Coordinates of C-alpha atoms in Angstrom, one line a residue:
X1 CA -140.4 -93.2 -110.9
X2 CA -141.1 -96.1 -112.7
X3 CA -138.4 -98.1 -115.4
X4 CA -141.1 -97.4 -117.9
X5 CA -141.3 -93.7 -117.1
X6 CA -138.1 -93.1 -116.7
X7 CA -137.5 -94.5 -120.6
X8 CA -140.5 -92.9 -121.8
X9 CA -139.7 -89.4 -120.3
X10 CA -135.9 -89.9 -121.2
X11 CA -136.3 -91.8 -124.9
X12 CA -134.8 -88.5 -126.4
X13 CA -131.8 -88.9 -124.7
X14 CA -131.6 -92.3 -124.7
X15 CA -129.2 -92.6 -127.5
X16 CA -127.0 -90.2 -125.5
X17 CA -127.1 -92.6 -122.6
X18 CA -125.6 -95.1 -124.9
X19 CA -123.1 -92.9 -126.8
X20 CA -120.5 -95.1 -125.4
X21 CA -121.8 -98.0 -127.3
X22 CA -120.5 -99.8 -130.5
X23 CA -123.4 -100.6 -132.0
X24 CA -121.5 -101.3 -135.2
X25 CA -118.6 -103.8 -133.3
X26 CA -121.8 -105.6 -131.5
X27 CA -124.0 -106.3 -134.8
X28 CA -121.1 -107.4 -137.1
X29 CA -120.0 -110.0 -134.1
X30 CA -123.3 -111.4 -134.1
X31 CA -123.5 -111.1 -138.1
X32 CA -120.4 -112.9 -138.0
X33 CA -121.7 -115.4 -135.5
X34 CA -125.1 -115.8 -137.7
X35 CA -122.8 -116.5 -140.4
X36 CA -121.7 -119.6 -138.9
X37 CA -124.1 -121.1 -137.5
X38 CA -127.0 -120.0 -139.0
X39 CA -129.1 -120.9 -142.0
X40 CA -127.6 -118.5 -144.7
X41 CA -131.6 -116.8 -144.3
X42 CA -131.6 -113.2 -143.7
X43 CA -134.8 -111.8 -142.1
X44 CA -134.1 -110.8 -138.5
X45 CA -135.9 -109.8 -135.5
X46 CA -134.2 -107.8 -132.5
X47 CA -136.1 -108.0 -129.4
X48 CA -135.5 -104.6 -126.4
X49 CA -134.6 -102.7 -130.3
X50 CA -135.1 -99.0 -128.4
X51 CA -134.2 -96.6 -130.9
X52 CA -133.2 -98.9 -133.8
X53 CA -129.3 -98.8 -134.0
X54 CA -128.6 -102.4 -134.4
X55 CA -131.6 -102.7 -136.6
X56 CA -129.9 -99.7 -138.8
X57 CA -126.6 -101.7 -139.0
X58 CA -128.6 -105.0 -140.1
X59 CA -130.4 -103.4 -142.9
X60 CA -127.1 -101.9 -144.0
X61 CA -125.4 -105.5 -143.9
X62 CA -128.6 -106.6 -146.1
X63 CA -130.9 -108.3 -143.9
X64 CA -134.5 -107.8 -144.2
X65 CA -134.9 -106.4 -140.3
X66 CA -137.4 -105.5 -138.0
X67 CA -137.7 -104.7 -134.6
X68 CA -139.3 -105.3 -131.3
X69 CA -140.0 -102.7 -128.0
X70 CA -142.2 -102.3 -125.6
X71 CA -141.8 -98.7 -125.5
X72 CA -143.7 -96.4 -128.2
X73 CA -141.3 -93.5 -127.6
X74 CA -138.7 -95.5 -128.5
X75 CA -139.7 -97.1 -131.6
X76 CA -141.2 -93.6 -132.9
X77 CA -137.4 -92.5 -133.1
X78 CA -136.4 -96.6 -134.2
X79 CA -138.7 -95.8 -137.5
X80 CA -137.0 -92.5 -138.3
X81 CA -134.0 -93.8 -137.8
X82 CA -135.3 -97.0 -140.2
X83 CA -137.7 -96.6 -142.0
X84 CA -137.3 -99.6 -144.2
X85 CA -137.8 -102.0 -141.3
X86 CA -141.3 -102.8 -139.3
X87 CA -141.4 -102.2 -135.5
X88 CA -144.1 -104.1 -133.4
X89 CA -145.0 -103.1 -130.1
X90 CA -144.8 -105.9 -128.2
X91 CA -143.6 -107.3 -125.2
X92 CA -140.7 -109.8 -125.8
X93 CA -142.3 -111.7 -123.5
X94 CA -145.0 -112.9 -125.2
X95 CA -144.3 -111.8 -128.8
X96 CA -145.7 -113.5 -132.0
X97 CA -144.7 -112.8 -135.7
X98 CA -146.4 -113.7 -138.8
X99 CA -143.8 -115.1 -140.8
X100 CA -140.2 -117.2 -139.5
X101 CA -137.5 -115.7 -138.9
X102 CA -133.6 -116.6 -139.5
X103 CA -131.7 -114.7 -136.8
X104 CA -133.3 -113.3 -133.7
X105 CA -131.1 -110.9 -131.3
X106 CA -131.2 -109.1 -128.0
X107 CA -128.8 -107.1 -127.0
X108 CA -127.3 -104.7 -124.2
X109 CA -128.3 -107.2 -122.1
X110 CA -132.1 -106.7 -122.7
X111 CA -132.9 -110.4 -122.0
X112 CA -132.6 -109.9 -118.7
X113 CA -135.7 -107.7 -118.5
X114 CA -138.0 -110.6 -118.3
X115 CA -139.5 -110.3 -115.1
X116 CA -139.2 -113.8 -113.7
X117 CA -138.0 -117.0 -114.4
X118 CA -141.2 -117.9 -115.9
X119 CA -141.5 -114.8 -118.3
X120 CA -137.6 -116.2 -119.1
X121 CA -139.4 -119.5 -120.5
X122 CA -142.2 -117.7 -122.2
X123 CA -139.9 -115.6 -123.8
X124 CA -137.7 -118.2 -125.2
X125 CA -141.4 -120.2 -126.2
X126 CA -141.5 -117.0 -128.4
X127 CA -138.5 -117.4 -129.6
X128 CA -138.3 -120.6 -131.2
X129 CA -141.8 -120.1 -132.3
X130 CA -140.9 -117.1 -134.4
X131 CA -137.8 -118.9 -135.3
X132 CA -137.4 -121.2 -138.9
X133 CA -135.9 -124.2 -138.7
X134 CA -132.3 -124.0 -137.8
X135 CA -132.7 -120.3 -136.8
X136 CA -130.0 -118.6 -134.3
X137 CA -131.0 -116.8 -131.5
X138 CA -128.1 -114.8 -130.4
X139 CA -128.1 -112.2 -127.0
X140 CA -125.6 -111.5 -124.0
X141 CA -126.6 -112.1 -120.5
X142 CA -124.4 -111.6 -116.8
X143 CA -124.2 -114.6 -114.1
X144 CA -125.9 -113.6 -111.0
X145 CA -123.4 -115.3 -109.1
X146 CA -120.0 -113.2 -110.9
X147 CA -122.1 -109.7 -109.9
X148 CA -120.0 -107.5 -107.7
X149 CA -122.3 -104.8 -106.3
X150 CA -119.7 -102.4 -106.0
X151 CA -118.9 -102.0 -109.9
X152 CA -120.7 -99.3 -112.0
X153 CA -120.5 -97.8 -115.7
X154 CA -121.0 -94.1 -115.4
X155 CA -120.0 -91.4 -118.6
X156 CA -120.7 -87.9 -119.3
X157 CA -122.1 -86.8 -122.3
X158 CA -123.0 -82.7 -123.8
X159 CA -126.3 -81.7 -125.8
X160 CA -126.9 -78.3 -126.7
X161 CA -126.3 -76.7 -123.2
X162 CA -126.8 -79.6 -121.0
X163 CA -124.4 -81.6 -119.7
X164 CA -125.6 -85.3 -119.0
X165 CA -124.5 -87.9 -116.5
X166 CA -125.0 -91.6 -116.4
X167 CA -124.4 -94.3 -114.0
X168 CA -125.7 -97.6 -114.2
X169 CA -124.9 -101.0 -112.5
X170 CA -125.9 -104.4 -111.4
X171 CA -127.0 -105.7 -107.6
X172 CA -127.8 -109.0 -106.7
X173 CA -128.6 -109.7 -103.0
X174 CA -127.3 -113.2 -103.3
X175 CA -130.7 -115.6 -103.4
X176 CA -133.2 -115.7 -105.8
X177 CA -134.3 -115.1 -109.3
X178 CA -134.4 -111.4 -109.2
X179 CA -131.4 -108.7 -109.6
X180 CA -131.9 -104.9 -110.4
X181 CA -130.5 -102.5 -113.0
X182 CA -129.4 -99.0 -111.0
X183 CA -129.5 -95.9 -112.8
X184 CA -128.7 -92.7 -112.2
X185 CA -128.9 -90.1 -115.1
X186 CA -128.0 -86.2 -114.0
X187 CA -128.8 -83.3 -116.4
X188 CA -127.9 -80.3 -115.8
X189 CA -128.6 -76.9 -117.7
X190 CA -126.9 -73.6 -116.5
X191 CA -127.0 -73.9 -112.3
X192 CA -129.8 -76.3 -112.8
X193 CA -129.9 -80.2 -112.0
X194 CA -132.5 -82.5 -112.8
X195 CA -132.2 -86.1 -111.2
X196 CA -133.6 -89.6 -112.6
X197 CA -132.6 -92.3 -110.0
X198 CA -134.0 -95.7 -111.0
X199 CA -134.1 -99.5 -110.0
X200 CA -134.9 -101.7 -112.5
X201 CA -136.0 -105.6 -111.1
X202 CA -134.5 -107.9 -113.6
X203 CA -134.6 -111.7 -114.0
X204 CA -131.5 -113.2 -112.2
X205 CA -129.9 -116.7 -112.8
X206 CA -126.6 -118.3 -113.8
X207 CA -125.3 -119.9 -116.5
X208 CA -125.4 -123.3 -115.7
X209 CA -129.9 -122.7 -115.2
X210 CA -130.0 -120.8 -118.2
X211 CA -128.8 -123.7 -119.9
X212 CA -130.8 -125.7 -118.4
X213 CA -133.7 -123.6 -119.7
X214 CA -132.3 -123.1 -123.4
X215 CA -131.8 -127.1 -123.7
X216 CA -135.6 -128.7 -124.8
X217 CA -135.4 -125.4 -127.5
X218 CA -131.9 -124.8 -128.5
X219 CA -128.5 -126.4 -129.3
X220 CA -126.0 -123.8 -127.1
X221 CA -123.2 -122.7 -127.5
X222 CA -121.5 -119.9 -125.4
X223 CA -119.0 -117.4 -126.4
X224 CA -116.6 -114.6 -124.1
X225 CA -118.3 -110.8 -123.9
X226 CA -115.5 -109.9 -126.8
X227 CA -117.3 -108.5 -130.2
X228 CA -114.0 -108.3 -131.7
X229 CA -112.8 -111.9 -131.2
X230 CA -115.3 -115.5 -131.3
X231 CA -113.7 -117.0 -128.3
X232 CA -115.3 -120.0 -126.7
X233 CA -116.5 -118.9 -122.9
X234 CA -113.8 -119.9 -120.5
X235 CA -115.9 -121.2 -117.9
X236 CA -115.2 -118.5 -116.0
X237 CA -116.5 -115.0 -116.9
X238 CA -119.3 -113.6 -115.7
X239 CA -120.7 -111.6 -118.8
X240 CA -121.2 -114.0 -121.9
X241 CA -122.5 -114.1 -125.4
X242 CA -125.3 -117.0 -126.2
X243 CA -125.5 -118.2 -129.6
X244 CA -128.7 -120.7 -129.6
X245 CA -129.3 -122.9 -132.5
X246 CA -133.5 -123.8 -132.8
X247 CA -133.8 -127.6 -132.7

């Protein structure tokens, strides 16, 4: 089963994949961080939005927000969920908007889903495109080279009477510019288990190339994967926060 399917079958349970996450923590960092560095606008695009929930915490901060999916499932429950935002389907890829923006975000790692370096580039073209001047572009991204293989997320989660389990985890096979998402999502209703098993080919690349691709667009600067402290990247972690300034 494709990624696509498998979101589009699962997109009513998607939001019970990620019960786990703080949507709220996450947004407010990167308000926090637009606050700084950006251009005191407040219009604001967030690329991979799914099912809205960091649109819906924008909106309640007071930023006109909209969002961006490739997935129709998904935004159909994004618009309930938001009404007073516009969703495009579009593929962050290769997206254009009809007006500037002043903050632009992609998060859960969502960046990543470029297929290619090359898609990377275009995507980023979009970016500052859609951007105003001295618009942020903020998202978090992993170093292929700090992937361990071994390490996975998994939680369990109820709905009515099934009980849900996820797993999900990175792989990396050492060369190249591709690395996979795994997931494995269990549901099982009475003595019956349904199985989604999934592996996602994501754009791979460390930090040091990424900046290399961010430099003719953006002034960079890099932050530790904490949404509850601004800390300046140690040089070490692999998981990181990019906050990219248009130039």
């Amino acid at each position: 089963m494709s990624a696509n399917a498998l979101y589009t079958d699962l997109s009513g349970y998607y939001d019970l994949m990620c019960v786990d996450i703080d949507y709220q923590a996450q947004s407010h960092s990167i308000r926090r961080l637009h606050q700084i560095f950006g251009n005191d606008g407040n219009t604001h695009l967030d690329l991979a939005c799914g099912t809205g929930p960091h649109v819906r915490h924008f909106i309640d901060f007071g930023y006109q927000s909209s969002g961006l999916d490739i997935n129709q499932p998904m935004l159909d429950i994004a618009t309930t969920r938001c009404p007073e935002a516009q969703f495009y389907l579009q593929n962050m890829s290769e997206f254009k908007m009809a007006e500037p923006l002043d903050l632009i975000t992609c998060f859960l790692y969502s960046i990543h889903y470029n297929d290619g370096i090359e898609k990377l580039k275009e995507c980023l073209k979009s970016v500052h495109s859609a951007l105003k001047s001295d618009g942020v572009f903020c998202f978090n991204v992993v170093d292929k080279n700090k992937i361990n293989n071994a390490l996975f997320v998994k939680h369990t989660a109820k709905q009515e009477d099934s009980l849900f389990s996820f797993q999900s985890g990175w792989n990396y096979s050492g060369e190249g510019e591709k690395q996979a998402l795994k997931l494995r999502i269990e549901k099982t209703t009475a003595e019956e288990t349904q199985i989604w098993d999934d592996e996602h080919p994501m754009v791979a690349f460390s930090f040091n190339e990424l900046k290399e691709i961010l430099k003719p667009y953006f002034e960079v600067h890099i932050f530790e994967h904490d949404y509850e402290k601004i800390i300046p990247w140690d040089q070490n972690s692999g998981n990181a926060i990019f906050v990219c300034v248009k130039i």
